[in-house]
mmCIF file of C-alpha atoms in Angstrom:
data_model
loop_
_atom_site.group_PDB
_atom_site.id
_atom_site.type_symbol
_atom_site.label_atom_id
_atom_site.label_comp_id
_atom_site.label_asym_id
_atom_site.label_seq_id
_atom_site.Cartn_x
_atom_site.Cartn_y
_atom_site.Cartn_z
ATOM 1 C CA MET N 1 57.527 71.779 150.204
ATOM 2 C CA ALA N 2 59.615 74.241 152.167
ATOM 3 C CA LYS N 3 61.173 71.392 154.148
ATOM 4 C CA GLN N 4 62.024 69.535 150.952
ATOM 5 C CA SER N 5 63.704 72.631 149.581
ATOM 6 C CA LYS N 6 65.682 72.952 152.787
ATOM 7 C CA ASP N 7 66.836 69.326 152.577
ATOM 8 C CA GLU N 8 67.780 69.756 148.958
ATOM 9 C CA GLU N 9 69.721 72.872 149.855
ATOM 10 C CA THR N 10 71.581 71.041 152.643
ATOM 11 C CA THR N 11 72.409 68.143 150.328
ATOM 12 C CA ALA N 12 73.608 70.484 147.608
ATOM 13 C CA GLN N 13 75.763 72.353 150.114
ATOM 14 C CA GLY N 14 77.318 69.088 151.338
ATOM 15 C CA GLU N 15 78.052 67.962 147.799
ATOM 16 C CA LYS N 16 79.579 71.368 147.071
ATOM 17 C CA GLU N 17 81.852 71.188 150.129
ATOM 18 C CA GLU N 18 82.904 67.636 149.236
ATOM 19 C CA ALA N 19 83.678 68.694 145.668
ATOM 20 C CA THR N 20 85.584 71.723 146.920
ATOM 21 C CA SER N 21 87.662 69.560 149.277
ATOM 22 C CA TYR N 22 88.430 67.068 146.515
ATOM 23 C CA HIS N 23 89.210 69.904 144.158
ATOM 24 C CA GLY N 24 91.539 71.360 146.781
ATOM 25 C CA ASP N 25 93.432 68.056 147.114
ATOM 26 C CA ILE N 26 93.992 67.975 143.371
ATOM 27 C CA LEU N 27 95.159 71.584 143.374
ATOM 28 C CA GLU N 28 97.635 70.915 146.180
ATOM 29 C CA SER N 29 99.129 68.028 144.226
ATOM 30 C CA VAL N 30 99.316 70.096 141.023
ATOM 31 C CA PHE N 31 100.919 73.061 142.811
ATOM 32 C CA THR N 32 103.819 70.903 144.001
ATOM 33 C CA HIS N 33 104.963 70.806 140.344
ATOM 34 C CA VAL N 34 104.483 74.529 139.646
ATOM 35 C CA PRO N 35 107.484 76.901 139.839
ATOM 36 C CA LEU N 36 107.400 78.972 143.001
ATOM 37 C CA ILE N 37 107.247 82.241 141.080
ATOM 38 C CA ASP N 38 104.023 81.113 139.334
ATOM 39 C CA LEU N 39 102.411 80.296 142.669
ATOM 40 C CA VAL N 40 102.346 84.014 143.496
ATOM 41 C CA ALA N 41 99.719 84.639 140.814
ATOM 42 C CA ALA N 42 97.922 81.385 141.620
ATOM 43 C CA SER N 43 97.507 82.405 145.271
ATOM 44 C CA HIS N 44 95.507 85.477 144.161
ATOM 45 C CA VAL N 45 92.925 83.578 142.097
ATOM 46 C CA SER N 46 90.620 82.757 145.019
ATOM 47 C CA LYS N 47 90.656 81.902 148.707
ATOM 48 C CA SER N 48 90.546 78.169 147.942
ATOM 49 C CA TRP N 49 93.527 78.474 145.593
ATOM 50 C CA LYS N 50 95.425 80.484 148.190
ATOM 51 C CA ARG N 51 94.802 77.727 150.764
ATOM 52 C CA ALA N 52 95.870 75.055 148.276
ATOM 53 C CA VAL N 53 99.102 76.926 147.514
ATOM 54 C CA SER N 54 99.845 77.334 151.212
ATOM 55 C CA THR N 55 99.123 73.679 151.961
ATOM 56 C CA SER N 56 101.202 72.425 149.040
ATOM 57 C CA LEU N 57 104.215 74.397 150.246
ATOM 58 C CA ARG N 58 103.751 73.315 153.847
ATOM 59 C CA HIS N 59 103.151 69.601 153.342
ATOM 60 C CA PHE N 60 104.746 68.628 150.043
ATOM 61 C CA ASN N 61 107.883 70.765 149.705
ATOM 62 C CA LYS N 62 110.503 71.852 152.159
ATOM 63 C CA ILE N 63 112.303 75.114 151.545
ATOM 64 C CA LYS N 64 115.202 74.740 149.140
ATOM 65 C CA PRO N 65 117.579 77.717 149.065
ATOM 66 C CA TRP N 66 117.941 79.601 145.816
ATOM 67 C CA LEU N 67 121.313 80.311 144.228
ATOM 68 C CA LEU N 68 121.379 83.957 143.135
ATOM 69 C CA LEU N 69 123.791 85.264 140.511
ATOM 70 C CA HIS N 70 124.442 88.981 140.159
ATOM 71 C CA CYS N 71 126.103 90.038 136.894
ATOM 72 C CA GLN N 72 127.579 93.529 137.169
ATOM 73 C CA ALA N 73 128.976 95.334 134.140
ATOM 74 C CA THR N 74 132.649 96.204 134.501
ATOM 75 C CA ARG N 75 132.164 99.560 132.780
ATOM 76 C CA SER N 76 130.075 102.611 133.569
ATOM 77 C CA PRO N 77 127.184 102.775 134.461
ATOM 78 C CA TYR N 78 127.947 99.411 136.132
ATOM 79 C CA SER N 79 124.411 98.102 135.729
ATOM 80 C CA THR N 80 123.543 94.749 137.290
ATOM 81 C CA THR N 81 121.274 91.965 136.137
ATOM 82 C CA ALA N 82 120.161 89.408 138.706
ATOM 83 C CA TYR N 83 119.330 85.763 138.114
ATOM 84 C CA ALA N 84 118.251 82.946 140.393
ATOM 85 C CA TYR N 85 118.180 79.170 140.288
ATOM 86 C CA ASP N 86 115.224 77.609 142.106
ATOM 87 C CA PRO N 87 116.120 73.964 142.899
ATOM 88 C CA ARG N 88 112.541 73.166 143.901
ATOM 89 C CA SER N 89 111.284 74.007 140.422
ATOM 90 C CA ARG N 90 114.625 73.398 138.650
ATOM 91 C CA VAL N 91 114.355 76.626 136.677
ATOM 92 C CA TRP N 92 116.510 79.714 136.145
ATOM 93 C CA LEU N 93 114.807 83.084 136.568
ATOM 94 C CA GLN N 94 115.827 86.538 135.453
ATOM 95 C CA ILE N 95 115.011 89.245 137.978
ATOM 96 C CA HIS N 96 114.328 92.728 136.622
ATOM 97 C CA HIS N 97 114.760 95.239 139.419
ATOM 98 C CA PRO N 98 115.079 99.005 139.842
ATOM 99 C CA PRO N 99 118.618 100.382 139.367
ATOM 100 C CA ILE N 100 120.946 100.163 142.362
ATOM 101 C CA LYS N 101 122.907 103.228 143.417
ATOM 102 C CA TYR N 102 126.432 101.967 142.939
ATOM 103 C CA ILE N 103 129.392 103.137 144.992
ATOM 104 C CA SER N 104 131.837 100.376 143.997
ATOM 105 C CA ALA N 105 132.010 96.800 142.767
ATOM 106 C CA LEU N 106 129.516 94.290 144.127
ATOM 107 C CA ARG N 107 130.985 91.694 146.484
ATOM 108 C CA SER N 108 129.890 88.867 148.745
ATOM 109 C CA SER N 109 131.781 86.790 151.292
ATOM 110 C CA HIS N 110 128.815 85.359 153.152
ATOM 111 C CA SER N 111 125.933 83.320 151.779
ATOM 112 C CA THR N 112 123.154 85.947 151.878
ATOM 113 C CA LEU N 113 125.177 89.158 152.109
ATOM 114 C CA LEU N 114 125.783 91.455 149.137
ATOM 115 C CA TYR N 115 127.819 94.608 149.692
ATOM 116 C CA MET N 116 129.717 97.535 148.148
ATOM 117 C CA LEU N 117 132.550 99.381 149.873
ATOM 118 C CA SER N 118 134.251 102.660 149.004
ATOM 119 C CA PRO N 119 136.556 104.906 151.093
ATOM 120 C CA SER N 120 133.525 106.932 152.207
ATOM 121 C CA LYS N 121 130.488 104.636 151.944
ATOM 122 C CA PHE N 122 129.453 101.108 152.870
ATOM 123 C CA SER N 123 126.285 99.672 151.310
ATOM 124 C CA PHE N 124 124.984 96.224 152.118
ATOM 125 C CA SER N 125 121.898 94.058 151.728
ATOM 126 C CA PHE N 126 121.123 90.720 153.362
ATOM 127 C CA ASP N 127 117.415 90.059 152.813
ATOM 128 C CA PRO N 128 116.730 87.092 150.489
ATOM 129 C CA LEU N 129 116.091 89.066 147.279
ATOM 130 C CA HIS N 130 118.065 92.181 148.260
ATOM 131 C CA LEU N 131 115.029 94.447 148.347
ATOM 132 C CA THR N 132 116.528 96.665 151.057
ATOM 133 C CA TRP N 133 119.930 98.335 150.982
ATOM 134 C CA HIS N 134 121.586 99.921 154.022
ATOM 135 C CA ASN N 135 123.844 102.874 153.172
ATOM 136 C CA VAL N 136 126.175 103.932 155.988
ATOM 137 C CA ASP N 137 129.555 105.576 156.512
ATOM 138 C CA ALA N 138 132.539 103.413 155.645
ATOM 139 C CA PRO N 139 134.553 101.733 158.427
ATOM 140 C CA LEU N 140 137.569 103.654 159.687
ATOM 141 C CA VAL N 141 140.087 101.270 158.112
ATOM 142 C CA TRP N 142 140.154 101.270 154.293
ATOM 143 C CA ARG N 143 139.894 97.733 152.921
ATOM 144 C CA THR N 144 139.987 96.167 149.479
ATOM 145 C CA ASP N 145 139.144 92.493 150.135
ATOM 146 C CA PRO N 146 137.693 92.019 153.634
ATOM 147 C CA ILE N 147 135.510 89.241 154.966
ATOM 148 C CA VAL N 148 132.034 90.618 155.688
ATOM 149 C CA ALA N 149 129.250 88.816 157.527
ATOM 150 C CA VAL N 150 125.987 89.484 159.349
ATOM 151 C CA VAL N 151 125.706 87.959 162.817
ATOM 152 C CA GLY N 152 122.414 88.811 164.463
ATOM 153 C CA HIS N 153 121.996 92.588 164.331
ATOM 154 C CA ARG N 154 125.673 93.257 163.649
ATOM 155 C CA VAL N 155 127.702 93.457 160.448
ATOM 156 C CA ILE N 156 131.320 92.369 160.903
ATOM 157 C CA VAL N 157 134.070 93.642 158.595
ATOM 158 C CA ALA N 158 137.479 92.024 159.109
ATOM 159 C CA GLY N 159 140.872 91.989 157.402
ATOM 160 C CA GLY N 160 141.426 92.894 153.769
ATOM 161 C CA ALA N 161 143.088 96.176 154.713
ATOM 162 C CA CYS N 162 145.220 98.185 152.307
ATOM 163 C CA ASP N 163 149.013 98.010 152.649
ATOM 164 C CA PHE N 164 149.286 101.522 154.036
ATOM 165 C CA GLU N 165 146.985 100.787 156.985
ATOM 166 C CA ASP N 166 148.641 100.248 160.373
ATOM 167 C CA ASP N 167 146.705 97.070 161.191
ATOM 168 C CA PRO N 168 145.959 94.689 158.286
ATOM 169 C CA LEU N 169 144.086 92.449 160.756
ATOM 170 C CA ALA N 170 141.701 95.168 161.968
ATOM 171 C CA VAL N 171 138.104 94.192 162.778
ATOM 172 C CA GLU N 172 135.191 96.617 162.932
ATOM 173 C CA MET N 173 131.531 96.000 163.631
ATOM 174 C CA TYR N 174 128.428 97.947 162.607
ATOM 175 C CA ASP N 175 125.399 97.729 164.906
ATOM 176 C CA LEU N 176 122.104 97.834 162.972
ATOM 177 C CA LYS N 177 120.214 98.930 166.097
ATOM 178 C CA THR N 178 122.411 101.820 167.203
ATOM 179 C CA ARG N 179 123.708 102.569 163.674
ATOM 180 C CA THR N 180 127.234 102.979 164.958
ATOM 181 C CA TRP N 181 130.648 101.453 164.272
ATOM 182 C CA ASP N 182 132.788 99.838 166.954
ATOM 183 C CA THR N 183 136.325 98.470 166.915
ATOM 184 C CA CYS N 184 136.988 94.911 168.047
ATOM 185 C CA GLU N 185 139.890 92.624 168.781
ATOM 186 C CA SER N 186 141.938 92.184 165.603
ATOM 187 C CA LEU N 187 142.082 88.949 163.654
ATOM 188 C CA PRO N 188 144.459 86.397 165.250
ATOM 189 C CA ALA N 189 148.107 86.763 164.228
ATOM 190 C CA HIS N 190 147.933 83.420 162.412
ATOM 191 C CA PHE N 191 146.072 85.212 159.599
ATOM 192 C CA LYS N 192 148.704 87.928 159.057
ATOM 193 C CA ASP N 193 149.572 86.592 155.579
ATOM 194 C CA SER N 194 146.051 85.528 154.611
ATOM 195 C CA ALA N 195 143.715 88.198 156.025
ATOM 196 C CA ALA N 196 141.490 88.538 152.951
ATOM 197 C CA SER N 197 138.345 86.871 151.667
ATOM 198 C CA THR N 198 140.365 85.285 148.841
ATOM 199 C CA TRP N 199 142.199 83.097 151.346
ATOM 200 C CA LEU N 200 139.614 82.784 154.118
ATOM 201 C CA SER N 201 136.299 80.985 154.397
ATOM 202 C CA ILE N 202 133.581 81.992 156.841
ATOM 203 C CA ALA N 203 130.548 80.351 158.423
ATOM 204 C CA VAL N 204 127.921 82.139 160.494
ATOM 205 C CA SER N 205 125.695 80.710 163.219
ATOM 206 C CA ASP N 206 122.986 82.598 165.093
ATOM 207 C CA ASN N 207 125.491 84.353 167.341
ATOM 208 C CA LYS N 208 129.040 83.673 166.153
ATOM 209 C CA MET N 209 131.268 83.885 163.075
ATOM 210 C CA TYR N 210 133.829 81.214 162.233
ATOM 211 C CA VAL N 211 136.825 81.999 160.039
ATOM 212 C CA ALA N 212 138.989 79.271 158.503
ATOM 213 C CA GLU N 213 142.138 79.502 156.416
ATOM 214 C CA LYS N 214 141.393 77.644 153.198
ATOM 215 C CA SER N 215 144.911 76.272 152.734
ATOM 216 C CA THR N 216 145.508 74.946 156.283
ATOM 217 C CA GLY N 217 142.087 74.532 157.872
ATOM 218 C CA VAL N 218 143.133 76.543 160.926
ATOM 219 C CA SER N 219 140.022 78.225 162.280
ATOM 220 C CA TYR N 220 138.980 80.766 164.916
ATOM 221 C CA CYS N 221 135.614 81.819 166.300
ATOM 222 C CA PHE N 222 134.513 85.453 166.763
ATOM 223 C CA ASP N 223 131.929 86.414 169.399
ATOM 224 C CA PRO N 224 130.277 89.802 168.673
ATOM 225 C CA GLU N 225 129.141 90.135 172.298
ATOM 226 C CA THR N 226 132.669 90.027 173.713
ATOM 227 C CA LYS N 227 134.283 91.380 170.509
ATOM 228 C CA SER N 228 136.909 88.660 170.938
ATOM 229 C CA TRP N 229 138.360 85.659 169.105
ATOM 230 C CA TYR N 230 138.547 82.082 170.381
ATOM 231 C CA GLY N 231 140.600 79.154 169.129
ATOM 232 C CA PRO N 232 142.511 77.953 167.232
ATOM 233 C CA TYR N 233 140.710 74.879 165.944
ATOM 234 C CA SER N 234 142.252 72.519 163.407
ATOM 235 C CA LEU N 235 139.629 71.630 160.809
ATOM 236 C CA ARG N 236 141.520 68.989 158.904
ATOM 237 C CA PRO N 237 140.357 65.383 158.553
ATOM 238 C CA HIS N 238 142.819 62.696 157.576
ATOM 239 C CA GLY N 239 143.803 62.554 153.928
ATOM 240 C CA ASN N 240 145.557 64.651 151.332
ATOM 241 C CA VAL N 241 143.437 67.802 151.730
ATOM 242 C CA CYS N 242 144.777 70.604 149.537
ATOM 243 C CA SER N 243 142.110 73.185 150.322
ATOM 244 C CA SER N 244 138.857 73.507 152.254
ATOM 245 C CA ALA N 245 135.920 75.771 153.058
ATOM 246 C CA ILE N 246 133.311 75.877 155.818
ATOM 247 C CA GLY N 247 129.611 76.650 156.114
ATOM 248 C CA PHE N 248 126.580 75.965 158.283
ATOM 249 C CA ALA N 249 123.938 73.541 157.004
ATOM 250 C CA ASN N 250 120.937 73.239 159.314
ATOM 251 C CA ASP N 251 122.980 74.340 162.345
ATOM 252 C CA HIS N 252 125.743 71.837 161.607
ATOM 253 C CA LEU N 253 129.240 73.040 160.696
ATOM 254 C CA ILE N 254 130.163 71.508 157.349
ATOM 255 C CA LEU N 255 133.682 71.199 155.955
ATOM 256 C CA ILE N 256 134.058 70.980 152.163
ATOM 257 C CA CYS N 257 137.449 69.506 151.245
ATOM 258 C CA LEU N 258 139.305 69.292 147.960
ATOM 259 C CA ILE N 259 141.385 66.118 148.003
ATOM 260 C CA GLY N 260 144.483 66.272 145.829
ATOM 261 C CA ASP N 261 146.818 63.783 144.241
ATOM 262 C CA ASP N 262 150.243 62.965 145.706
ATOM 263 C CA HIS N 263 151.782 65.994 144.001
ATOM 264 C CA GLY N 264 149.008 68.405 144.972
ATOM 265 C CA GLU N 265 148.581 69.416 141.352
ATOM 266 C CA GLU N 266 145.128 68.023 140.635
ATOM 267 C CA VAL N 267 141.911 67.532 142.581
ATOM 268 C CA THR N 268 140.895 63.867 142.642
ATOM 269 C CA SER N 269 137.803 64.131 144.854
ATOM 270 C CA VAL N 270 135.609 66.505 146.854
ATOM 271 C CA LYS N 271 134.382 65.331 150.266
ATOM 272 C CA LEU N 272 131.989 66.744 152.830
ATOM 273 C CA TRP N 273 132.506 66.379 156.569
ATOM 274 C CA GLU N 274 130.316 67.243 159.525
ATOM 275 C CA LEU N 275 132.238 68.728 162.464
ATOM 276 C CA THR N 276 131.150 68.272 166.062
ATOM 277 C CA GLY N 277 132.637 68.490 169.538
ATOM 278 C CA ALA N 278 133.679 71.456 171.666
ATOM 279 C CA SER N 279 136.687 72.118 169.437
ATOM 280 C CA PHE N 280 135.256 70.488 166.287
ATOM 281 C CA GLU N 281 137.652 67.620 166.827
ATOM 282 C CA LEU N 282 135.119 65.024 165.691
ATOM 283 C CA CYS N 283 134.801 64.602 161.927
ATOM 284 C CA ARG N 284 132.227 62.444 160.173
ATOM 285 C CA GLN N 285 132.317 62.106 156.422
ATOM 286 C CA ILE N 286 128.818 62.654 155.069
ATOM 287 C CA GLY N 287 129.368 62.665 151.337
ATOM 288 C CA GLU N 288 131.719 62.496 148.370
ATOM 289 C CA MET N 289 131.214 64.088 144.978
ATOM 290 C CA PRO N 290 130.792 61.569 142.135
ATOM 291 C CA LYS N 291 133.754 61.327 139.782
ATOM 292 C CA GLN N 292 131.828 62.604 136.757
ATOM 293 C CA LEU N 293 131.003 65.823 138.606
ATOM 294 C CA VAL N 294 134.599 66.253 139.772
ATOM 295 C CA GLU N 295 135.588 66.126 136.111
ATOM 296 C CA LYS N 296 133.327 69.104 135.409
ATOM 297 C CA LEU N 297 135.246 71.154 137.974
ATOM 298 C CA ARG N 298 138.749 70.274 136.880
ATOM 299 C CA GLY N 299 141.212 72.668 135.269
ATOM 300 C CA ASP N 300 142.432 75.350 137.673
ATOM 301 C CA PHE N 301 140.145 73.962 140.393
ATOM 302 C CA CYS N 302 143.040 73.130 142.724
ATOM 303 C CA SER N 303 142.149 75.378 145.654
ATOM 304 C CA MET N 304 139.133 77.013 147.235
ATOM 305 C CA SER N 305 140.424 80.397 146.044
ATOM 306 C CA SER N 306 139.130 79.469 142.569
ATOM 307 C CA ALA N 307 135.784 78.172 143.865
ATOM 308 C CA VAL N 308 132.565 79.751 145.073
ATOM 309 C CA ILE N 309 130.947 77.838 147.927
ATOM 310 C CA ASN N 310 127.436 78.654 149.158
ATOM 311 C CA VAL N 311 126.018 76.645 152.049
ATOM 312 C CA MET N 312 122.478 76.991 153.392
ATOM 313 C CA GLY N 313 119.790 74.699 154.744
ATOM 314 C CA ASP N 314 120.204 71.280 153.125
ATOM 315 C CA PHE N 315 122.268 72.555 150.192
ATOM 316 C CA VAL N 316 125.886 73.109 149.210
ATOM 317 C CA TYR N 317 126.454 74.904 145.884
ATOM 318 C CA ILE N 318 129.907 74.708 144.271
ATOM 319 C CA SER N 319 131.045 76.596 141.176
ATOM 320 C CA LYS N 320 134.280 77.930 139.659
ATOM 321 C CA THR N 321 134.972 81.635 139.300
ATOM 322 C CA SER N 322 136.942 81.069 136.088
ATOM 323 C CA ALA N 323 134.417 78.726 134.466
ATOM 324 C CA PRO N 324 130.967 79.153 136.043
ATOM 325 C CA GLU N 325 129.042 77.488 133.196
ATOM 326 C CA GLU N 326 128.255 74.520 135.445
ATOM 327 C CA VAL N 327 127.055 74.591 139.061
ATOM 328 C CA VAL N 328 127.414 71.434 141.166
ATOM 329 C CA PHE N 329 125.241 71.071 144.225
ATOM 330 C CA CYS N 330 124.627 68.608 147.012
ATOM 331 C CA GLU N 331 121.362 68.153 148.901
ATOM 332 C CA PHE N 332 121.316 66.491 152.325
ATOM 333 C CA SER N 333 118.292 64.218 152.645
ATOM 334 C CA ASP N 334 117.530 61.437 155.150
ATOM 335 C CA GLY N 335 121.162 61.172 156.232
ATOM 336 C CA ALA N 336 122.489 60.911 152.681
ATOM 337 C CA CYS N 337 123.951 63.312 150.125
ATOM 338 C CA ARG N 338 122.369 63.618 146.702
ATOM 339 C CA TRP N 339 124.695 65.182 144.153
ATOM 340 C CA SER N 340 123.691 66.845 140.927
ATOM 341 C CA SER N 341 124.646 69.679 138.620
ATOM 342 C CA VAL N 342 122.843 72.294 136.588
ATOM 343 C CA ARG N 343 123.934 74.128 133.492
ATOM 344 C CA ASN N 344 124.256 77.815 134.247
ATOM 345 C CA ALA N 345 121.708 79.274 131.830
ATOM 346 C CA VAL N 346 123.109 82.762 132.385
ATOM 347 C CA VAL N 347 126.811 82.535 131.653
ATOM 348 C CA ASN N 348 128.361 82.738 128.189
ATOM 349 C CA ASP N 349 131.634 84.024 126.753
ATOM 350 C CA GLN N 350 130.348 87.591 126.459
ATOM 351 C CA CYS N 351 129.189 87.558 130.071
ATOM 352 C CA ARG N 352 132.569 86.390 131.341
ATOM 353 C CA LEU N 353 134.393 89.125 129.452
ATOM 354 C CA THR N 354 132.213 92.105 130.317
ATOM 355 C CA GLU N 355 130.599 91.319 133.659
ATOM 356 C CA ARG N 356 131.608 90.611 137.226
ATOM 357 C CA LEU N 357 129.810 87.552 138.647
ATOM 358 C CA VAL N 358 128.787 87.502 142.316
ATOM 359 C CA PHE N 359 126.964 84.560 143.920
ATOM 360 C CA THR N 360 124.727 84.622 146.986
ATOM 361 C CA CYS N 361 122.327 82.082 148.436
ATOM 362 C CA ALA N 362 119.001 82.609 150.213
ATOM 363 C CA ASN N 363 115.852 80.923 151.458
ATOM 364 C CA VAL N 364 113.181 82.517 149.267
ATOM 365 C CA GLY N 365 109.556 82.060 150.258
ATOM 366 C CA LEU N 366 106.246 82.994 148.708
ATOM 367 C CA GLY N 367 106.041 86.065 150.949
ATOM 368 C CA ASP N 368 109.444 87.285 149.726
ATOM 369 C CA LEU N 369 108.301 86.996 146.119
ATOM 370 C CA GLN N 370 105.023 88.771 146.824
ATOM 371 C CA ARG N 371 106.831 91.685 148.476
ATOM 372 C CA ALA N 372 109.295 91.842 145.607
ATOM 373 C CA ILE N 373 106.573 91.988 142.973
ATOM 374 C CA VAL N 374 104.033 94.198 144.726
ATOM 375 C CA ALA N 375 106.068 96.550 146.903
ATOM 376 C CA GLN N 376 109.422 96.646 145.144
ATOM 377 C CA ASP N 377 108.383 96.470 141.486
ATOM 378 C CA ARG N 378 110.490 93.402 140.686
ATOM 379 C CA GLN N 379 109.652 91.332 137.638
ATOM 380 C CA PHE N 380 110.585 87.694 137.198
ATOM 381 C CA ALA N 381 110.936 85.796 133.945
ATOM 382 C CA VAL N 382 111.617 82.078 133.539
ATOM 383 C CA LEU N 383 114.577 81.474 131.237
#
């Protein structure tokens, strides 16, 4: 009788494990269709659910970078509301976060970096959801529109100097390890009339920063180790390119070009090129924006100075500063470009009139969301 009970127990246990495994497979499939933010709560239901969430993210979905929009009021107390578009789930989220200690207007000139700069203070954040802010002394040179980027453990601040400064091309670098500023070789003389983030585009690799003039495509490379510039490189494919921007997508330097008509008055197409070679002399066209999406970006969209470009992973996001109601994006997949657009659920006429809009881009994972909710008291709401 005891042996029979033991056999029955073994059989029941086997059936239970089989059912659990089958149940787990179903859960994994279901979780691939659940917004990432909802998977945070799901992962706390039980150990089996946590495993199913982890497996679904690992096997069924690659990371797709979020587009983050920060809307800062233009009047005191300059409060900011943050939003995010999750392309995996195709939803807009509102992020409720603790108040930020403001020292000046929010800015961003690099995909993940958000910063504020005053004559005495420099505050910046580069983690995916901007949970941590670094507050340090301002660089020695006062700047109004610099290019700012994080390369490794260094923050580079270049150009954008005020008219009364001796060197408008000055470059300074903050070391996150030593917490000190250092001066570097100034921007190349070619940028003397365009040394501001309005006219320059930047791309950051693991150890270098690339700066390109939007109107000409002339580019230089900055090495934080030597504190020196290298180049120039001409990033201009054949064709009537009226403006361009650069960015790194999966370790490949990408050139986004606005192609104009014969008079240079209207954009007729937007093309993407991959740049290779020691001096980026090899260009391979990898995609072209469909005509119907180009139409959505017309108007004053005649140069990259009126566009916001965010490049990360397999994605390129393109929007207009003057009319950000529509965001066009391109996803690289299996050697092809898939274009689409999403209605900006955040922007309306009131928002444009009373708020400053700042875009960043970041790879947001389940761990980032868990830290934001548990440790940083963030709240997320699907719009």
